[in-house]
Coordinates of C-alpha atoms (C1' of nucleotides) in Angstrom, one line a residue:
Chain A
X5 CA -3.6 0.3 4.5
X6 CA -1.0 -2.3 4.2
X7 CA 2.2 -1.5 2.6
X8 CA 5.1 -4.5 2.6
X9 CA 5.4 -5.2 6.1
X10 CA 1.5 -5.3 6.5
X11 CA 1.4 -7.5 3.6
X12 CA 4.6 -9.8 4.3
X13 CA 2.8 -10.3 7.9
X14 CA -0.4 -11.5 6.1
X15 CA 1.6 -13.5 4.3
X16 CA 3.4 -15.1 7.3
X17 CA -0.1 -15.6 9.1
X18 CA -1.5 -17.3 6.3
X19 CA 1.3 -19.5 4.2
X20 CA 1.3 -22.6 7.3
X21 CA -2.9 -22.7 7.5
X22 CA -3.4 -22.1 3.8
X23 CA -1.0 -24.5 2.0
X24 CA -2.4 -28.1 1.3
X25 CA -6.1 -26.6 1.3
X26 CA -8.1 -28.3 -1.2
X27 CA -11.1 -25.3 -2.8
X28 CA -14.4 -25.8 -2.8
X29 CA -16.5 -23.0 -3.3
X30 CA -16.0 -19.2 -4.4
X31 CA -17.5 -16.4 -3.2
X32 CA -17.7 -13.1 -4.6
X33 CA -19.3 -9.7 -3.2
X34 CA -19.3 -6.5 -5.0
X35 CA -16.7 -6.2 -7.5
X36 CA -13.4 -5.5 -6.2
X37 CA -10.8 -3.4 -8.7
X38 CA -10.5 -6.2 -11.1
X39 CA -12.7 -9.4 -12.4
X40 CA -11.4 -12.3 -11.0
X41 CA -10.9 -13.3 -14.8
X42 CA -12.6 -16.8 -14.8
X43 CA -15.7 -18.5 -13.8
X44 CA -15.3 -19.1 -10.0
X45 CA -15.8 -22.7 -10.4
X46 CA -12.8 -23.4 -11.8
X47 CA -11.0 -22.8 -8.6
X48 CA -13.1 -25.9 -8.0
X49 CA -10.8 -29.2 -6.5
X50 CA -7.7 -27.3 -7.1
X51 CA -5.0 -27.3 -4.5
X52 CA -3.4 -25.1 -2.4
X53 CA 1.0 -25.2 -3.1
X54 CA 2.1 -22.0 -1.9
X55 CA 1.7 -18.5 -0.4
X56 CA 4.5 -15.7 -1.8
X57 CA 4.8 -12.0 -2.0
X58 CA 5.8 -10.0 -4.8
X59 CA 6.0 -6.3 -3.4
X60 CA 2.7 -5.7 -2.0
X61 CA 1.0 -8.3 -4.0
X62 CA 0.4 -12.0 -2.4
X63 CA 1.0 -15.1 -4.8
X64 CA -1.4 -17.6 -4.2
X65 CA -0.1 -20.8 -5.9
X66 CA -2.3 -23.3 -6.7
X67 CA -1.5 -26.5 -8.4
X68 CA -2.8 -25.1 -11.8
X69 CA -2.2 -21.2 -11.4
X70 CA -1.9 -18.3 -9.2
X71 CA -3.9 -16.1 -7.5
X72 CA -2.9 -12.5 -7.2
X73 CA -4.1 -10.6 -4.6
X74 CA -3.5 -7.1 -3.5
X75 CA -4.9 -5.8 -0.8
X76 CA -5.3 -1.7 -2.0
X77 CA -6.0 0.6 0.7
X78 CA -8.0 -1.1 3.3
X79 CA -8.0 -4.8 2.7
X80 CA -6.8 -7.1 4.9
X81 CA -7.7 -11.4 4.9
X82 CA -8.3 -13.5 7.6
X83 CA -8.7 -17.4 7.5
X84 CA -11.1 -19.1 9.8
X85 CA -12.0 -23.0 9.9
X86 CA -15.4 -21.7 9.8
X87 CA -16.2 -17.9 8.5
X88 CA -19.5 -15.8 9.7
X89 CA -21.7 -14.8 7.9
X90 CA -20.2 -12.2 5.3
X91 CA -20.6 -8.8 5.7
X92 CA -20.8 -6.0 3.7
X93 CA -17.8 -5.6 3.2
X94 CA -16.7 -8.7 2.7
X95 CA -16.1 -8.8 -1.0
X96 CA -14.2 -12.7 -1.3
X97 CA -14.4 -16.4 -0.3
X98 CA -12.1 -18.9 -0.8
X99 CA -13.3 -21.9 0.7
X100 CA -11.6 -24.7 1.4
X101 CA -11.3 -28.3 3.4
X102 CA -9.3 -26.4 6.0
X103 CA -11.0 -23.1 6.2
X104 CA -12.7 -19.8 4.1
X105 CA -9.8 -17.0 3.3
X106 CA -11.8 -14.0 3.2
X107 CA -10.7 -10.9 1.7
X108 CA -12.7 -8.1 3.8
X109 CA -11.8 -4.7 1.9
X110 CA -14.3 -1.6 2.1
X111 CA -12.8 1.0 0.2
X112 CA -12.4 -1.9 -2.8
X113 CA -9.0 -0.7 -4.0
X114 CA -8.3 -4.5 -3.4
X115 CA -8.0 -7.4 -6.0
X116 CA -8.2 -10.7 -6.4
X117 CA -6.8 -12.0 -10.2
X118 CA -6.6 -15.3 -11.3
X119 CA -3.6 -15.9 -13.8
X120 CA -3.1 -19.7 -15.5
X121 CA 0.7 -18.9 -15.0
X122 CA 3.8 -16.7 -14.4
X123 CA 3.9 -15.9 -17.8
X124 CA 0.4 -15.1 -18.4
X125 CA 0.2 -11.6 -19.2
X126 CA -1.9 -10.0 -16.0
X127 CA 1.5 -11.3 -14.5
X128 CA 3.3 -9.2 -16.5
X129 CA 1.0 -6.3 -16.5
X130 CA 1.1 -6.3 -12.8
X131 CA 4.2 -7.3 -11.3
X132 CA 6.3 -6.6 -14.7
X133 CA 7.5 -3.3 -13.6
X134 CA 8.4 -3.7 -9.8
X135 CA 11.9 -2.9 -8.8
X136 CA 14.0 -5.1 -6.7
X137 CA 12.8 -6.6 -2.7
X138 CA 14.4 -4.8 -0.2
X139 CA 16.0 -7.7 0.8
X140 CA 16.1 -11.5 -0.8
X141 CA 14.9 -14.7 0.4
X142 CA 18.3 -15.1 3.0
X143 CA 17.5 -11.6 4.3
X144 CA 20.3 -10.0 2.1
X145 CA 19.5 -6.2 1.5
X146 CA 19.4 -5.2 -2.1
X147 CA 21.6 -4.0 -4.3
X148 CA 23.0 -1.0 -3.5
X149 CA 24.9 -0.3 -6.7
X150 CA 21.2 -0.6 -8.9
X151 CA 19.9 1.7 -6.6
X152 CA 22.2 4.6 -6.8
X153 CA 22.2 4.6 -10.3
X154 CA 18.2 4.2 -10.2
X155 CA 18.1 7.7 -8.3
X156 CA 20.9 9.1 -10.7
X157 CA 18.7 8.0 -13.8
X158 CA 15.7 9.9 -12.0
X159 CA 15.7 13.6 -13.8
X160 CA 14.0 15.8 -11.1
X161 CA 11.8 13.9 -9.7
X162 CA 12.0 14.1 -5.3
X163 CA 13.5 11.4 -3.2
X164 CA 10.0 10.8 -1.6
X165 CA 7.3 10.3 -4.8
X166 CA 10.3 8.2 -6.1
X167 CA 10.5 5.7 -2.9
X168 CA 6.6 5.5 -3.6
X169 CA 7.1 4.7 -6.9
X170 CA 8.6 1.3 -6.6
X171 CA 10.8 1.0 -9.5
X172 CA 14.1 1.6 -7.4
X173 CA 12.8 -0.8 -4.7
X174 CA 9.7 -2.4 -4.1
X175 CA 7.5 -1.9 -0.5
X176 CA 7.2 1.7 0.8
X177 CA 4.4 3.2 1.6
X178 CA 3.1 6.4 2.4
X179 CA 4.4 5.9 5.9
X180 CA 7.3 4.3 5.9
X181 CA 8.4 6.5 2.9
X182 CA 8.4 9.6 5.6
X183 CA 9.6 7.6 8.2
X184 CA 12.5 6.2 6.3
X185 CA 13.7 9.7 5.1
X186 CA 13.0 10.9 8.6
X187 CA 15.4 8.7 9.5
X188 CA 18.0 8.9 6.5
X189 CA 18.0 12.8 7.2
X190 CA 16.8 13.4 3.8
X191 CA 14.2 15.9 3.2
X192 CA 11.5 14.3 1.3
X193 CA 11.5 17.0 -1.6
X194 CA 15.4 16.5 -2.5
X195 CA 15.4 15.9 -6.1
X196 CA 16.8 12.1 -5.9
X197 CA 19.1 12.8 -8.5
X198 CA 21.3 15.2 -6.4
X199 CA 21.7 13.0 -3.3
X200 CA 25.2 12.1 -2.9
X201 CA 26.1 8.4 -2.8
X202 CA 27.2 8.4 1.1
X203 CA 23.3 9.9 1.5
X204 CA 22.1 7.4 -0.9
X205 CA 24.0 4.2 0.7
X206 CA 21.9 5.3 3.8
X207 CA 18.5 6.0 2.4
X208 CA 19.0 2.4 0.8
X209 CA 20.3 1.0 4.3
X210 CA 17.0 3.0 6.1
X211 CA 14.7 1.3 3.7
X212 CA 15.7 -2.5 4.5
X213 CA 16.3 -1.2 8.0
X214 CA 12.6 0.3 8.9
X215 CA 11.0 -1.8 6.5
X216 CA 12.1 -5.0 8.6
X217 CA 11.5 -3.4 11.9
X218 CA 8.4 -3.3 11.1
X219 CA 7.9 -7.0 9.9
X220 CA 9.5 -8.2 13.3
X221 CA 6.7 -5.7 15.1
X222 CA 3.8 -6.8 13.3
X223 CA 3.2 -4.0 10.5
X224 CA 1.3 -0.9 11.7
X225 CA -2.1 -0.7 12.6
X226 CA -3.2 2.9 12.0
X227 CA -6.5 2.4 12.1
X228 CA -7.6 -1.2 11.4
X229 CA -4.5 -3.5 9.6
X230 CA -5.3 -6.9 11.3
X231 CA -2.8 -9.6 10.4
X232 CA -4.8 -13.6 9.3
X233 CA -5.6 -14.1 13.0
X234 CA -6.7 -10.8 13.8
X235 CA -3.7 -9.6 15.7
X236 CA -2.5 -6.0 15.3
X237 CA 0.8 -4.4 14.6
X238 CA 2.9 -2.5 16.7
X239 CA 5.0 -0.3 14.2
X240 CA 2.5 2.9 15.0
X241 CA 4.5 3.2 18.8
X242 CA 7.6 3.5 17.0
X243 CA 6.4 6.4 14.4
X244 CA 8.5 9.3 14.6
X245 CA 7.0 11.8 11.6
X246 CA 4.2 10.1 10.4
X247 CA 0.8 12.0 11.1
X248 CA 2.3 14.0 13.7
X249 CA 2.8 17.6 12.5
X250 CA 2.8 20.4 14.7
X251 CA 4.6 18.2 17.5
X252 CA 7.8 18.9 18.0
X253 CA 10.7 16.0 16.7
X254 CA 11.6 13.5 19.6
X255 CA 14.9 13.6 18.2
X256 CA 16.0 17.4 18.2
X257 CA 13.0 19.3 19.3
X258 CA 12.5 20.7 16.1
X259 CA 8.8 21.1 14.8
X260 CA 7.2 18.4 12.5
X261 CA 6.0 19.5 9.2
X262 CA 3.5 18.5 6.8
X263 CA 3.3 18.8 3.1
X264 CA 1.8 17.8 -0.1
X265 CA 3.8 15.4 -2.9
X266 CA 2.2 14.4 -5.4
X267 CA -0.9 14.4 -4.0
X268 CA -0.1 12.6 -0.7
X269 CA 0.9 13.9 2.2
X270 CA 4.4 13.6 3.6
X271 CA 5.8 14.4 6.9
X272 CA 9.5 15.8 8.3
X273 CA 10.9 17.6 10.3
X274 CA 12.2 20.9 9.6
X275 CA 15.8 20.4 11.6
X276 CA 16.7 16.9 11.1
X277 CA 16.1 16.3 7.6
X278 CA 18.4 18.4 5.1
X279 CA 18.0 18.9 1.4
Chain B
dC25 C1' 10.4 7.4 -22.6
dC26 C1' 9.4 10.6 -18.3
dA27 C1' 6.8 13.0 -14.3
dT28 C1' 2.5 14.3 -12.9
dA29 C1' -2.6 14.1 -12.4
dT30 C1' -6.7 11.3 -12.3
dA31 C1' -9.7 7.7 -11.1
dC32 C1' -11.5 4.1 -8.4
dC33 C1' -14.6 3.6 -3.2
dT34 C1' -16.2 3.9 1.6
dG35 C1' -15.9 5.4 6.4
dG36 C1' -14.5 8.5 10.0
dC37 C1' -14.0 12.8 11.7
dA38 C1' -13.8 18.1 12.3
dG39 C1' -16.5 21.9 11.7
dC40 C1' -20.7 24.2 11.4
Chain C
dT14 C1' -28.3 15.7 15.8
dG15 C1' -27.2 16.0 11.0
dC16 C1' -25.1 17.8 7.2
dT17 C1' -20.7 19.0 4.4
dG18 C1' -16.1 18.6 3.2
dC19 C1' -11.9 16.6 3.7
dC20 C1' -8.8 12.9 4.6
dA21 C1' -7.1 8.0 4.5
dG22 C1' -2.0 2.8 4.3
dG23 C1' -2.4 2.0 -3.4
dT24 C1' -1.5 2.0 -8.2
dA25 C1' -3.0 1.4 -13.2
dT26 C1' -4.1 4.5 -16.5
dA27 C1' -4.5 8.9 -18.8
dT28 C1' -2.3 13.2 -19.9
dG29 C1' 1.2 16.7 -20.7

DNA sequence: CCATATACCTGGCAGC
DNA sequence: TGCTGCCAGGTATATG
C-alpha cells in the first residue's frame, strides 16, 4: 500500500499523539515479516521520544531504542485512546498511557523490529542501503548532482525498476514511479543510463515534485491506505497513468499502456512519454 | 559487484 | 452460488 507519502502522512498523524507515551503492554498477533527481536516486556515503562521516517520505514524512538516499522503492502496504524477488540488482522499493540498504536496489516509484508540503537546492526541491514530523501528536513530537494551520476553508474538497467530500487533516491512506489515518469516524459523502459542530463534534472525535479503533492493531498488511497485517524488520501483524483490503460491520456489523447518490469506492472502513455 | 527472479501472505475480483 | 486464477501500494534474499 503505502509508499513515502502514505508513510510520511502516518508519520504526521501520529508523531504529536505518540510522543511522551509511556508503554505498557505488547501485543502480538500472527507473526508479521520479522520477530520483533526481544521479549515484548521489555518495551515495558519505556518512553515514547520521537516519531521519524527513514524512506518508507517509521523510527519509533524510545528512550532506550528504536522501533522500526514498515508497513509492506497493506499495513497501515492507527492510534486510539482506547482500541477494540483486535481483529484478525490486527497483528500489533503498542499500548500506552495515552493510547494503543495498532499495526493492522493483512497481507503481513509489514514489520515491527526492535533495535537497542542506530548502530545496531538490523539498523544497518535495513536502512544501510537507502539512497538519499527526496528532499531534507527544510524541504530542500536532493541532490541533483548524486543523482545523475547514480543513473550514469546504472549499466542497462530501465529508468522505472531503478526509481523502485531506491538507491538513487528513496520513496517511489509502484505508482508514483509511473506517475512521475508520466510526467517527466520518460518512457519507463529507457535504459537510465542513456537519459540525458536536461531529461534527468527533470525526472529528479518530478520525483520531489509528485512525491510532495501527494504528502499535501494526504497519500493515495487505492483501496484502503487510512492515515492514524482514519482519514483517506486524495492523490488517486490526481492519477494520470496509474491503473488506467486502455483510456486514452488526458494530456494528449494518446492511449494509456500497460506493461510488465520486473515483475510489476507499469503504466504510460504511448505519445507523451519518449524513450 | 550488478541486474533479475523469488519468496513471503491475504483479499478482492473477473471469468466460468 | 461457488470455484479458479490472477492481481495488488514492498523488499530482503537467492540466483545468474
Amino acid at each position: 500500500m503505502p509508499e513515502l507519502p502514505e508513510v510520511e502522512i502516518t508519520r504526521r498523524s501520529l508523531v504529536d499523539r505518540i510522543v511522551c507515551a509511556r508503554v505498557q503492554t505488547v501485543r502480538l498477533g500472527k507473526p508479521l515479516r520479522w520477530p520483533l527481536g526481544i521479549q515484548p516486556s521489555v518495551l515495558q515503562g519505556l518512553r515514547v521520544t520521537g516519531l521519524r521516517r527513514r524512506g518508507k520505514y517509521l523510527l519509533l524512538d524510545l528512550d532506550a531504542g528504536v522501533l522500526l516499522l514498515h508497513l509492506g503492502m497493506s499495513g497501515s496504524l492507527s492510534f486510539d485512546p482506547v482500541a477494540p477488540q483486535p481483529g484478525p488482522h490486527d497483528h500489533f499493540d503498542l499500548v500506552t498511557d495515552l493510547g494503543v498504536l495498532r499495526l493492522h496489516d493483512p497481507r503481513r509484508f509489514g514489520a515491527v523490529v526492535w533495535a537497542p540503537d542506530m548502530e545496531a546492526p538490523v539498523v544497518h541491514k535495513l536502512l544501510g542501503r537507502l539512497g538519499p530523501e527526496p528532499w531534507d528536513e527544510l524541504g530542500r530537494p536532493f541532490d541533483a548532482q548524486l543523482f545523475w551520476t547514480a543513473l550514469r553508474a546504472s549499466r542497462g538497467q530501465a529508468i522505472k525498476p531503478l526509481l523502485l530500487q531506491g538507491r538513487a533516491v528513496v520513496g517511489v512506489g509502484n505508482i508514483y514511479a509511473s506517475e512521475v515518469l508520466f510526467r517527466a516524459g520518460i518512457h519507463p523502459a529507457v535504459p537510465a543510463c542513456s537519459l540525458s542530463r536536461p531529461r534527468a534534472l527533470r525526472l529528479r525535479n518530478e520525483v520531489c515534485a509528485v512525491l510532495s503533492e501527494a504528502v499535501n493531498l494526504g497519500g493515495s488511497t487505492l483501496r484502503d491506505f487510512r492515515d492514524a485517524h482514519g482519514a483517506e488520501g486524495l492523490f488517486q483524483t490526481q492519477v494520470r497513468v496509474y491503473g488506467r490503460e486502455g483510456q486514452p491520456c488526458d494530456v494528449c489523447g494518446g492511449k494509456i499502456r500497460k506493461t510488465t518490469q520486473g515483475q510489476r506492472s507499469t503504466w504510460w502513455c504511448v505519445a507523451c512519454q519518449r524513450r
